[in-house]
Amino acid sequence: MSHSLSQPTSLTCPRCSATVQAEVWLIVDAAERPDLLEKAKEGRLHEIACPQCGPLGQVDAPLLLYFPNTPLPLGEGSG
């Protein structure tokens, strides 16, 4: 079962008013999708290009990065 989750979104280009269909990632499992983790590190995960006029813009969306098999940074006796 995949832990990564994206949401299809319809946006309007602020430049040419074209409708843009985009896939916005909300949860990225770093082990499952290292390609998406790399884009997130580069600040490009939520970049969207308009197919009509091409400007890149950022979608304002939350992002949860999931690192499976990584110890939690909680001290002993927590919880």
PDB file of C-alpha atoms in Angstrom:
ATOM      1  CA  MET A   1       0.000   0.000   0.000  1.00  0.00           C
ATOM      2  CA  SER A   2       1.319   3.414  -0.969  1.00  0.00           C
ATOM      3  CA  HIS A   3       1.717   6.063   1.730  1.00  0.00           C
ATOM      4  CA  SER A   4       2.236   8.910  -0.752  1.00  0.00           C
ATOM      5  CA  LEU A   5      -0.859  10.907  -1.624  1.00  0.00           C
ATOM      6  CA  SER A   6      -1.600  13.481  -4.290  1.00  0.00           C
ATOM      7  CA  GLN A   7      -4.741  15.426  -5.064  1.00  0.00           C
ATOM      8  CA  PRO A   8      -5.818  16.427  -8.570  1.00  0.00           C
ATOM      9  CA  THR A   9      -6.483  20.162  -8.635  1.00  0.00           C
ATOM     10  CA  SER A  10      -7.904  22.558 -11.191  1.00  0.00           C
ATOM     11  CA  LEU A  11      -6.290  26.010 -11.205  1.00  0.00           C
ATOM     12  CA  THR A  12      -6.615  29.170 -13.261  1.00  0.00           C
ATOM     13  CA  CYS A  13      -3.429  30.656 -14.688  1.00  0.00           C
ATOM     14  CA  PRO A  14      -3.048  34.206 -13.359  1.00  0.00           C
ATOM     15  CA  ARG A  15      -1.366  35.278 -16.598  1.00  0.00           C
ATOM     16  CA  CYS A  16      -3.574  33.922 -19.401  1.00  0.00           C
ATOM     17  CA  SER A  17      -6.625  32.621 -17.460  1.00  0.00           C
ATOM     18  CA  ALA A  18      -6.262  29.098 -18.888  1.00  0.00           C
ATOM     19  CA  THR A  19      -7.506  26.208 -16.782  1.00  0.00           C
ATOM     20  CA  VAL A  20      -4.587  24.121 -15.541  1.00  0.00           C
ATOM     21  CA  GLN A  21      -4.992  20.565 -14.266  1.00  0.00           C
ATOM     22  CA  ALA A  22      -2.325  19.776 -11.681  1.00  0.00           C
ATOM     23  CA  GLU A  23      -1.374  16.971  -9.332  1.00  0.00           C
ATOM     24  CA  VAL A  24      -0.559  18.417  -5.909  1.00  0.00           C
ATOM     25  CA  TRP A  25       1.374  16.147  -3.562  1.00  0.00           C
ATOM     26  CA  LEU A  26       0.209  16.281   0.066  1.00  0.00           C
ATOM     27  CA  ILE A  27       2.058  13.266   1.538  1.00  0.00           C
ATOM     28  CA  VAL A  28       5.383  11.925   0.279  1.00  0.00           C
ATOM     29  CA  ASP A  29       6.872   8.664   1.538  1.00  0.00           C
ATOM     30  CA  ALA A  30      10.615   9.366   1.176  1.00  0.00           C
ATOM     31  CA  ALA A  31      11.534   5.677   0.777  1.00  0.00           C
ATOM     32  CA  GLU A  32       8.805   5.011  -1.769  1.00  0.00           C
ATOM     33  CA  ARG A  33       9.201   8.210  -3.850  1.00  0.00           C
ATOM     34  CA  PRO A  34      12.785   9.534  -3.677  1.00  0.00           C
ATOM     35  CA  ASP A  35      12.075  11.510  -6.861  1.00  0.00           C
ATOM     36  CA  LEU A  36       9.418  13.548  -5.068  1.00  0.00           C
ATOM     37  CA  LEU A  37      11.631  13.958  -2.002  1.00  0.00           C
ATOM     38  CA  GLU A  38      14.345  15.426  -4.240  1.00  0.00           C
ATOM     39  CA  LYS A  39      11.860  17.875  -5.792  1.00  0.00           C
ATOM     40  CA  ALA A  40      10.737  18.905  -2.293  1.00  0.00           C
ATOM     41  CA  LYS A  41      14.365  19.502  -1.252  1.00  0.00           C
ATOM     42  CA  GLU A  42      14.847  21.684  -4.328  1.00  0.00           C
ATOM     43  CA  GLY A  43      11.612  23.602  -3.652  1.00  0.00           C
ATOM     44  CA  ARG A  44      10.070  22.353  -6.908  1.00  0.00           C
ATOM     45  CA  LEU A  45       7.462  19.861  -5.689  1.00  0.00           C
ATOM     46  CA  HIS A  46       4.559  22.295  -5.897  1.00  0.00           C
ATOM     47  CA  GLU A  47       5.683  24.144  -9.040  1.00  0.00           C
ATOM     48  CA  ILE A  48       3.042  24.278 -11.746  1.00  0.00           C
ATOM     49  CA  ALA A  49       3.534  25.245 -15.394  1.00  0.00           C
ATOM     50  CA  CYS A  50       0.712  26.567 -17.549  1.00  0.00           C
ATOM     51  CA  PRO A  51       0.375  24.572 -20.806  1.00  0.00           C
ATOM     52  CA  GLN A  52      -0.706  27.772 -22.618  1.00  0.00           C
ATOM     53  CA  CYS A  53       1.862  30.365 -21.553  1.00  0.00           C
ATOM     54  CA  GLY A  54       4.348  28.368 -19.472  1.00  0.00           C
ATOM     55  CA  PRO A  55       5.065  30.466 -16.381  1.00  0.00           C
ATOM     56  CA  LEU A  56       6.005  28.511 -13.320  1.00  0.00           C
ATOM     57  CA  GLY A  57       4.239  29.234 -10.087  1.00  0.00           C
ATOM     58  CA  GLN A  58       3.987  27.614  -6.684  1.00  0.00           C
ATOM     59  CA  VAL A  59       0.780  26.070  -5.388  1.00  0.00           C
ATOM     60  CA  ASP A  60       0.207  26.889  -1.736  1.00  0.00           C
ATOM     61  CA  ALA A  61      -0.421  23.439  -0.265  1.00  0.00           C
ATOM     62  CA  PRO A  62       0.580  21.570   2.879  1.00  0.00           C
ATOM     63  CA  LEU A  63       3.170  18.805   2.649  1.00  0.00           C
ATOM     64  CA  LEU A  64       3.871  15.917   4.986  1.00  0.00           C
ATOM     65  CA  LEU A  65       7.181  14.113   4.470  1.00  0.00           C
ATOM     66  CA  TYR A  66       7.077  10.554   5.821  1.00  0.00           C
ATOM     67  CA  PHE A  67      10.347   8.772   6.621  1.00  0.00           C
ATOM     68  CA  PRO A  68       9.522   5.134   7.409  1.00  0.00           C
ATOM     69  CA  ASN A  69      11.851   3.133   9.640  1.00  0.00           C
ATOM     70  CA  THR A  70      13.305   6.307  11.122  1.00  0.00           C
ATOM     71  CA  PRO A  71      13.364   6.552  14.911  1.00  0.00           C
ATOM     72  CA  LEU A  72      11.078   9.205  16.319  1.00  0.00           C
ATOM     73  CA  PRO A  73      12.870  12.120  17.995  1.00  0.00           C
ATOM     74  CA  LEU A  74      11.055  11.443  21.255  1.00  0.00           C
ATOM     75  CA  GLY A  75      12.958  10.737  24.439  1.00  0.00           C
ATOM     76  CA  GLU A  76      12.633   7.474  26.333  1.00  0.00           C
ATOM     77  CA  GLY A  77       9.579   7.301  28.491  1.00  0.00           C
ATOM     78  CA  SER A  78       7.591   9.621  26.215  1.00  0.00           C
ATOM     79  CA  GLY A  79       4.042   8.660  25.518  1.00  0.00           C
TER      80      GLY A  79
END
